[in-house]
Structure formats: structure tokens, C-alpha cells
Short mmCIF file of C-alpha atoms in Angstrom, two decimals:
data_model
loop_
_atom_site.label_atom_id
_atom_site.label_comp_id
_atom_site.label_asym_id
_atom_site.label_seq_id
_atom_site.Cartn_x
_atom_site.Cartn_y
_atom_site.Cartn_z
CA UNK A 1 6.75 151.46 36.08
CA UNK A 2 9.07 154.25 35.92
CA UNK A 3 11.56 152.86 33.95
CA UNK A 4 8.64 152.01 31.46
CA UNK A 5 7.14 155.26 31.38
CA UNK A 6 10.90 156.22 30.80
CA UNK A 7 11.41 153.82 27.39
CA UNK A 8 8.07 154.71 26.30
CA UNK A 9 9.13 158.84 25.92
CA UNK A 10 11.90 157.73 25.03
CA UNK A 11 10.46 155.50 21.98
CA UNK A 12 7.80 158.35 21.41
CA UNK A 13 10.33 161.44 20.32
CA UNK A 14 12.71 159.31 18.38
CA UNK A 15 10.13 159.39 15.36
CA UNK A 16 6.77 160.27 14.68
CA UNK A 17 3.91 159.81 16.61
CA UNK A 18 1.74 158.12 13.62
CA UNK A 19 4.37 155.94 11.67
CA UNK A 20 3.40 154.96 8.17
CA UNK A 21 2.55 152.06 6.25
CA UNK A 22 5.64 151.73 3.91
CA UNK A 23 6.03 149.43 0.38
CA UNK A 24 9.53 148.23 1.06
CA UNK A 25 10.03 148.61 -2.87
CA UNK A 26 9.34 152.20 -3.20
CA UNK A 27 12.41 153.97 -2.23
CA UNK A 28 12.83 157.22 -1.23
CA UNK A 29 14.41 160.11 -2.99
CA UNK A 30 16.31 163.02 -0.42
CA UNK A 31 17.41 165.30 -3.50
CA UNK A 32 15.31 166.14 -6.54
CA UNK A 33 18.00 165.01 -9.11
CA UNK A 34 17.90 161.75 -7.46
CA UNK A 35 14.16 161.38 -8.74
CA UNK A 36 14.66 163.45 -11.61
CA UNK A 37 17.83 161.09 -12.52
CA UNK A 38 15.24 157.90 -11.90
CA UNK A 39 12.67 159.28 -14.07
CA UNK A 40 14.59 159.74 -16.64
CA UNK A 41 16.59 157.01 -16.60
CA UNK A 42 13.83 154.22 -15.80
CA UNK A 43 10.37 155.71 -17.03
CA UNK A 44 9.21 152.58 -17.60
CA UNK A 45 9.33 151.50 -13.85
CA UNK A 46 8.35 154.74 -12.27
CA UNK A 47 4.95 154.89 -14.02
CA UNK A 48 4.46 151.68 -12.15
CA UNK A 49 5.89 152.95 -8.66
CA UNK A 50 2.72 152.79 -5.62
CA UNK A 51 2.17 155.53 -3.66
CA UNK A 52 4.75 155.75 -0.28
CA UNK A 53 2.23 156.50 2.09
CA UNK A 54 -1.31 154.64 0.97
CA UNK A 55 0.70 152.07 -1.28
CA UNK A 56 -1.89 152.74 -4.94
CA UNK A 57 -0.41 153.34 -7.39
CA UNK A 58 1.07 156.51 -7.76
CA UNK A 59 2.28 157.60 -11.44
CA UNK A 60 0.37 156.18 -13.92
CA UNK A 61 -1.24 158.77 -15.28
CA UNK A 62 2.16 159.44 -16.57
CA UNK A 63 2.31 156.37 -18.73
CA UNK A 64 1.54 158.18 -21.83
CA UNK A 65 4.07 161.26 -20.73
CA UNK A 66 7.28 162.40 -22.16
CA UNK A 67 9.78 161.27 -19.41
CA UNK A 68 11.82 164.99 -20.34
CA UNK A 69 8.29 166.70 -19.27
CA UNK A 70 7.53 164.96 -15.88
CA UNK A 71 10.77 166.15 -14.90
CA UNK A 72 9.46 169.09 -14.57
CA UNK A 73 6.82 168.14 -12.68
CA UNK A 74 8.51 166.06 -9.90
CA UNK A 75 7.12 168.32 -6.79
CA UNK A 76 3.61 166.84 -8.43
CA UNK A 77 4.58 163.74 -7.15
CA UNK A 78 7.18 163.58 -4.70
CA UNK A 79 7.58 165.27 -1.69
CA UNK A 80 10.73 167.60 -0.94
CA UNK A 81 10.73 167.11 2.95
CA UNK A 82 10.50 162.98 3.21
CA UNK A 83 11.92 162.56 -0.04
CA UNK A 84 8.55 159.43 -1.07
CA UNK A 85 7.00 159.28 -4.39
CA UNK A 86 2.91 160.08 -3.43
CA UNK A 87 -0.47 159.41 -5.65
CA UNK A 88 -1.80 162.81 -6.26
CA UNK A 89 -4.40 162.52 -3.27
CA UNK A 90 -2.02 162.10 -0.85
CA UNK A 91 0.47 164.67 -2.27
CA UNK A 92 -1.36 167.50 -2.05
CA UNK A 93 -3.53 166.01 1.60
CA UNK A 94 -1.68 165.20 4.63
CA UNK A 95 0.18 162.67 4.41
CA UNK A 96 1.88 162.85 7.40
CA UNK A 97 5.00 163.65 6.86
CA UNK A 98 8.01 162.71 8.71
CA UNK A 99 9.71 165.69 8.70
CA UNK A 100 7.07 167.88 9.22
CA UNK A 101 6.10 165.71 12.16
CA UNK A 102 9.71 166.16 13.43
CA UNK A 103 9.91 170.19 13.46
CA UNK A 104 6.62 170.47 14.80
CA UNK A 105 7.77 167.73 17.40
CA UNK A 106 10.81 169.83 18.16
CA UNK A 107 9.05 173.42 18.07
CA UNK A 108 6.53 172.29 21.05
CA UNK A 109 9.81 172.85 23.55
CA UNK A 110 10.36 176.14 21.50
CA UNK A 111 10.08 179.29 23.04
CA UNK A 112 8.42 181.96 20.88
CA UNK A 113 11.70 183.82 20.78
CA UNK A 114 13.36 180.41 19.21
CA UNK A 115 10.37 179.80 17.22
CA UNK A 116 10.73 183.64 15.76
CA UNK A 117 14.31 183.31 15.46
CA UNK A 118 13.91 179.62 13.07
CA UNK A 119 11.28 181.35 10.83
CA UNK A 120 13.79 184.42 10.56
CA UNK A 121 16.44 182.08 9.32
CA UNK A 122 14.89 179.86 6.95
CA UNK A 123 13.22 182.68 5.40
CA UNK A 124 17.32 183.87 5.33
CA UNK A 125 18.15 180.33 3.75
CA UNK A 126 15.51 180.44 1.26
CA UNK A 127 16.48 184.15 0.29
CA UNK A 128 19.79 182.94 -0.22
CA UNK A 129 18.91 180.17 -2.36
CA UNK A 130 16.56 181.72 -3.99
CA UNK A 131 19.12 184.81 -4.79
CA UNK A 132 21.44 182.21 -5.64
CA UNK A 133 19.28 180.45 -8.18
CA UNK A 134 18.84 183.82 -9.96
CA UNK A 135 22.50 184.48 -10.32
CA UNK A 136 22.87 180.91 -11.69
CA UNK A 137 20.34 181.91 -13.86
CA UNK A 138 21.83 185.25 -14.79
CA UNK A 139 25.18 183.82 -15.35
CA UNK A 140 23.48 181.18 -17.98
CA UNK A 141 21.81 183.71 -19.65
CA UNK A 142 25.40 185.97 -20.02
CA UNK A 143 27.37 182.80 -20.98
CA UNK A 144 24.68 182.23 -24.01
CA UNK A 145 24.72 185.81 -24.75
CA UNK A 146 28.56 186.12 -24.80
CA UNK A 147 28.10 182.83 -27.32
CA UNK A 148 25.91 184.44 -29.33
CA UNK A 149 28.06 187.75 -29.68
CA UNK A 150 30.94 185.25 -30.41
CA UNK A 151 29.14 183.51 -33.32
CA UNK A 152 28.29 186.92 -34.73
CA UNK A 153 31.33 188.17 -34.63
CA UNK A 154 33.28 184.95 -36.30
CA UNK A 155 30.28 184.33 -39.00
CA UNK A 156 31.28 188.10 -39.85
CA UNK A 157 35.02 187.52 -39.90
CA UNK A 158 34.01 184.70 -42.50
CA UNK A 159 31.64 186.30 -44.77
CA UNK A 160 34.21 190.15 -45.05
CA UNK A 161 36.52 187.95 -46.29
CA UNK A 162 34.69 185.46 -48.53
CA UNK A 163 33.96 188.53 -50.21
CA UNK A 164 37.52 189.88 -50.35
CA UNK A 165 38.23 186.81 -51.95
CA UNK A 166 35.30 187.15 -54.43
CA UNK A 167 35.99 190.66 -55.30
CA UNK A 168 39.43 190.04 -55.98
CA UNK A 169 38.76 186.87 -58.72
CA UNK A 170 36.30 189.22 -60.24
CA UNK A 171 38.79 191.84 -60.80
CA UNK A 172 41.66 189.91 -61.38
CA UNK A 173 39.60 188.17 -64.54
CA UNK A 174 38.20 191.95 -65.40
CA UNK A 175 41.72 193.30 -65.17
CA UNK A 176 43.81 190.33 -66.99
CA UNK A 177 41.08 188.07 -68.62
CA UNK A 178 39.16 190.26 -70.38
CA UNK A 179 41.14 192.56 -72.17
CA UNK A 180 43.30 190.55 -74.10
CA UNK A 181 43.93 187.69 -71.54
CA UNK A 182 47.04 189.13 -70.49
CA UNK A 183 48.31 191.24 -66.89
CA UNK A 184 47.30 194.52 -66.54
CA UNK A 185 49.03 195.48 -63.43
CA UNK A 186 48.54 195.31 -59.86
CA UNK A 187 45.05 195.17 -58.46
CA UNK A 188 43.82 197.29 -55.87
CA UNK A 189 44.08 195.51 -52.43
CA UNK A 190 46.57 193.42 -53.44
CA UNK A 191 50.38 192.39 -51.88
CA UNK A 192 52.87 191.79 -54.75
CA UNK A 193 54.42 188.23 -55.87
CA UNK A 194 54.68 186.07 -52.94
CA UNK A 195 57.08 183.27 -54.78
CA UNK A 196 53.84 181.00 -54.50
CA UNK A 197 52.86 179.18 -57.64
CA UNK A 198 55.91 179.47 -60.02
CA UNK A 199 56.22 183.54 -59.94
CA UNK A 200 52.34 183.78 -61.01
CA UNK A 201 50.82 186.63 -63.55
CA UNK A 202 50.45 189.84 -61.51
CA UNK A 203 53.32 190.93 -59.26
CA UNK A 204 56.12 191.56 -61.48
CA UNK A 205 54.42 193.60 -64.10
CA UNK A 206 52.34 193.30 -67.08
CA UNK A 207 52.61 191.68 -70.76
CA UNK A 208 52.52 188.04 -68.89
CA UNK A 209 50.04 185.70 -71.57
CA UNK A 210 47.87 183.56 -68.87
CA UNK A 211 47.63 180.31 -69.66
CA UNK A 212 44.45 178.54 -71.10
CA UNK A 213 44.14 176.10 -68.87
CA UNK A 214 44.57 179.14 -66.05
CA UNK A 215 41.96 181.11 -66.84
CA UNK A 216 39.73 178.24 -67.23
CA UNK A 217 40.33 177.64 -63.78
CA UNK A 218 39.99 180.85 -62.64
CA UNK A 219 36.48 181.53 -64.72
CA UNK A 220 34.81 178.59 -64.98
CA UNK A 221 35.87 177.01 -61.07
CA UNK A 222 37.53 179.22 -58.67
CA UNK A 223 35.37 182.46 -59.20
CA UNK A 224 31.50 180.91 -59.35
CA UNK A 225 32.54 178.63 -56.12
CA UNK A 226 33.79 181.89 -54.43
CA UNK A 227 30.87 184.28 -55.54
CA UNK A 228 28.56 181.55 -54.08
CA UNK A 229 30.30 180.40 -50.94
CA UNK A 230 30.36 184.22 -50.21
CA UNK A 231 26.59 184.62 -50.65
CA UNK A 232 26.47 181.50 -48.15
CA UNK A 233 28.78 183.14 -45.40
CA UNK A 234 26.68 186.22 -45.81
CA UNK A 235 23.19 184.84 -45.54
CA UNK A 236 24.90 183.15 -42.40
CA UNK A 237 25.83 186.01 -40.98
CA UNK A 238 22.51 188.16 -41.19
CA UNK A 239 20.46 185.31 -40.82
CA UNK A 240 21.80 182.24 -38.88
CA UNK A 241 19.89 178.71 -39.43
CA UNK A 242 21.62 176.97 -36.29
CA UNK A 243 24.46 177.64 -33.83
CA UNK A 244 27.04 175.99 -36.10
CA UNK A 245 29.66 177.95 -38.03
CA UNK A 246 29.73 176.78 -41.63
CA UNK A 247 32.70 175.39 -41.13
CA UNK A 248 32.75 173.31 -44.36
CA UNK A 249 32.10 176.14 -46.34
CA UNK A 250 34.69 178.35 -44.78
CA UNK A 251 37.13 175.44 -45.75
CA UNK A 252 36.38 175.48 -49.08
CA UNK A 253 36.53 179.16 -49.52
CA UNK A 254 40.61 178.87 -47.69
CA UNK A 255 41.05 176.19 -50.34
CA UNK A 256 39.80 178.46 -53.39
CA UNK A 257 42.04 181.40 -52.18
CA UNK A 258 44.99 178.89 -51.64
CA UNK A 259 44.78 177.93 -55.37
CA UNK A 260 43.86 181.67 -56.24
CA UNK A 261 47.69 182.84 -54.61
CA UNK A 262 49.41 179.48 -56.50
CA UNK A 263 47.97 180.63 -59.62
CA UNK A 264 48.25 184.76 -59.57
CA UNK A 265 51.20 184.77 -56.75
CA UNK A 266 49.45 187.41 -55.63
CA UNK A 267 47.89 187.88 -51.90
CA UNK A 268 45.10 190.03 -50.40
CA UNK A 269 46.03 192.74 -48.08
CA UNK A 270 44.76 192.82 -44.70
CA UNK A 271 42.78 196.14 -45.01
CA UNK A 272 43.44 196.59 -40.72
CA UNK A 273 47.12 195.21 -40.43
CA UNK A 274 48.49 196.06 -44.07
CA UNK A 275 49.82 192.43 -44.16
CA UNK A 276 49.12 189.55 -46.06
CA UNK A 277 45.63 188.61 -45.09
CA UNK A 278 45.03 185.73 -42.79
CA UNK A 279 42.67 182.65 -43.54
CA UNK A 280 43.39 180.97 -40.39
CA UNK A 281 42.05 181.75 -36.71
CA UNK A 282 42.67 180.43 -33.52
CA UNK A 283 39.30 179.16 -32.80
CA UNK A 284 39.59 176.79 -35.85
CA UNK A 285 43.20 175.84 -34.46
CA UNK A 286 41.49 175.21 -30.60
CA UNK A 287 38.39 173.22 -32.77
CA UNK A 288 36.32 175.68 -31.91
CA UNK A 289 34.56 176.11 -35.17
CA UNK A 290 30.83 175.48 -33.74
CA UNK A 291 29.05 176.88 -31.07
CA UNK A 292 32.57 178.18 -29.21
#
């Protein structure tokens, strides 16, 4: 009878007192992006998952749900500690939970000194968590506010000199257009002949007759493009529509200042360095045009 009695304790603290009627096809779910991941992923079966303690069914009043929202409802349904998907009834009743049943199993040989000293350290663990969760969340918010200050700053690297570019057509065709359609001189903010183009109209000096077919180019193509992919850049710049560069449009303007050099041989002059200005940067060259 002894040995009996013995097996029976023995039987009795391995598990909970009360164990509970089970549906061998619900699983269970020990993390939360375990059932996040199976929500998600198969939305179709878990409106039809049953209940892991009275076996109903559990979820379908999520059937007409976005599966993206019941994510964030998952401690709705599903309990933390034993890790079962639950009908609302017995989520938020006792449903006897095995866990539960296990530390209040285990506290009953507890001194209230050990008790005292478990409450003192998962309140410790959950501060720690908790303190961790907030410096996850801190560090998100930095890294999208360090994007955002990155965006700014390239949209307004884009849209200065879009406008350099502008400004300079419209006083190259002021200066050597329209009086008399021939070189006036050097304009303002401008590096000499750069050997680009055949020798070009405005870095060796004036008297140079520019071609028809030039200053059609220059008027009627190169300039209007310019003045409006500037406009573009700009409105980009104060006023963002997404958190993509206009990278297409910043291509175009490189290509219109390209032609602009082969045709005048003449380059814009970094106002900061005092060199020939740059249309390249190294986030293009990494492919970091976008969001970066």
C-alpha cells in the first residue's frame, strides 16, 4: 500500500491535478510569432481551429477579419502561459491552465520569503523586458528619423542643383542667344572650356556664331526639360509624396547637363569646393537612391 500511495504522489505532482480534454488537431503555440506566423500564413484554417480546452470552435468570429488585424489581437485568443488557441469564454474564464496550475503547485512548498523573493524577480524580468521593448522601440523610431533627415537632405542636394543647372541654360541663352546669337563671355558660376564637346561656345572668348541646330537644342529641349524637372525636385523637396527619391527625374536632369557641357564646354562651379560641380553621389553608386 505504501508503494501505491508512493506512485500515486508521484503521478499527482508530475502535472496538473485536473488534466484537460485536448483536440489532438489543435496544436499549441509556446511563442506569439509562432501563432502570429500561423495566422497569417493559414487564415483560412485558423478561423476553423476549436477551442483547446472545451473543443467549440474557437475563431470564427474572425472569418470576416483582416488576417494583418487579428495579429494584433492574438492574446484575445490564445493564451501566453500554455501556449492553446481558446473560444473567447474560456479565454478570459478559467481554463485551467497548465502552467498556472504548475507555479501554484510549486509555490504550496514555498516559504513566504521564496514566495516574496519570485514576485521580486519576475516583476525584475518584466521590467527588463518591458525597458527593453521601449528601447527597441526608441531605436525604430531614431532609425526612421535618421531616414527621414537623410531623404531631406539628398531631395535638397537634388533640387540646389536642378536649379544650378536651370539658371545656367537661362543665362547662357540670355547671354549668347539673345543678343545676336553669338558668345558674350563667361557666365557667372561657370568653369572655363573643359575640352568636352568639340571646344564648345563659351570658354575661349566671344565672337563664336552658335549653331542653328545648337540653339534649337538648347531653347526649345534642354532648357524647358530643366526649368521643369527643377520645379519637380523642388516640390519634392518641400513637399514629399512618398519615401522614394525621384530618381528618374534626377537622371534626366544629369543627362540634360551632360549634353549642356558637350554643347557650351562649359561646367558649373561647385559654389562650396570651387571645382567642377558633381552630378554623381555615392548613394546612387551604393543603389541607394530610395528610402536609404
Amino acid at each position: 500500500m505504501a508503494a501505491a500511495s508512493s506512485s500515486s504522489t508521484a503521478v499527482d505532482s508530475s502535472g496538473p491535478s485536473n488534466p484537460l480534454p485536448q483536440d489532438p488537431d489543435n496544436p499549441r503555440y509556446p511563442h506569439r510569432q509562432q501563432i502570429e506566423k500561423f495566422v497569417a500564413d493559414s487564415f483560412k484554417e485558423f478561423v476553423k481551429a476549436k477551442c483547446g480546452h472545451c473543443g467549440n470552435r474557437a475563431t470564427k468570429r474572425f472569418a470576416k477579419s483582416m488576417s494583418f488585424v487579428v495579429t494584433s489581437m492574438v492574446e484575445s485568443f490564445w493564451c501566453p502561459d500554455c501556449g492553446r488557441i481558446l473560444c473567447e469564454n474560456c479565454r478570459y474564464s478559467n481554463h485551467n491552465c497548465e502552467k498556472v496550475e504548475l507555479e501554484m503547485e510549486k509555490r504550496k512548498n514555498l516559504t513566504p520569503e521564496e514566495i516574496k523573493a519570485d514576485l521580486e524577480k519576475k516583476a525584475l524580468e518584466e521590467q527588463i523586458r518591458e525597458q527593453a521593448k521601449l528601447d527597441e522601440e526608441y531605436a525604430e523610431k531614431e532609425k526612421l528619423a535618421q531616414g527621414v533627415q537623410q531623404r531631406k537632405f539628398r531631395r535638397k542636394i537634388y533640387a540646389q542643383k536642378a536649379k544650378m543647372v536651370e539658371d545656367f541654360l537661362q543665362q547662357f541663352l540670355r547671354t549668347n542667344v539673345a543678343q545676336n546669337s553669338s558668345v558674350g563671355g563667361p557666365v557667372p558660376g561657370m568653369t572655363g572650356n573643359t575640352g568636352q564637346g568639340g571646344g564648345g561656345f563659351g570658354g575661349s572668348g566671344g565672337g563664336a556664331t552658335i549653331p542653328s541646330v545648337v540653339r534649337k537644342e538648347l531653347m526649345d529641349d534642354l532648357f524647358p526639360k530643366s526649368k521643369t524637372l527643377s520645379l519637380q525636385l523642388y516640390n519634392d523637396y518641400e513637399h514629399p509624396a512618398s519615401n522614394e527619391l525621384l530618381k528618374e527625374e534626377w537622371k534626366e536632369v544629369q543627362r540634360i547637363y551632360a549634353r549642356t557641357v558637350e554643347l557650351t564646354g562649359m561646367r558649373l562651379r561647385d559654389p562650396e569646393s570651387g571645382g567642377p560641380l558633381e552630378m554623381t553621389h555615392s548613394w546612387e553608386e551604393e543603389g541607394g537612391g530610395g528610402e536609404g
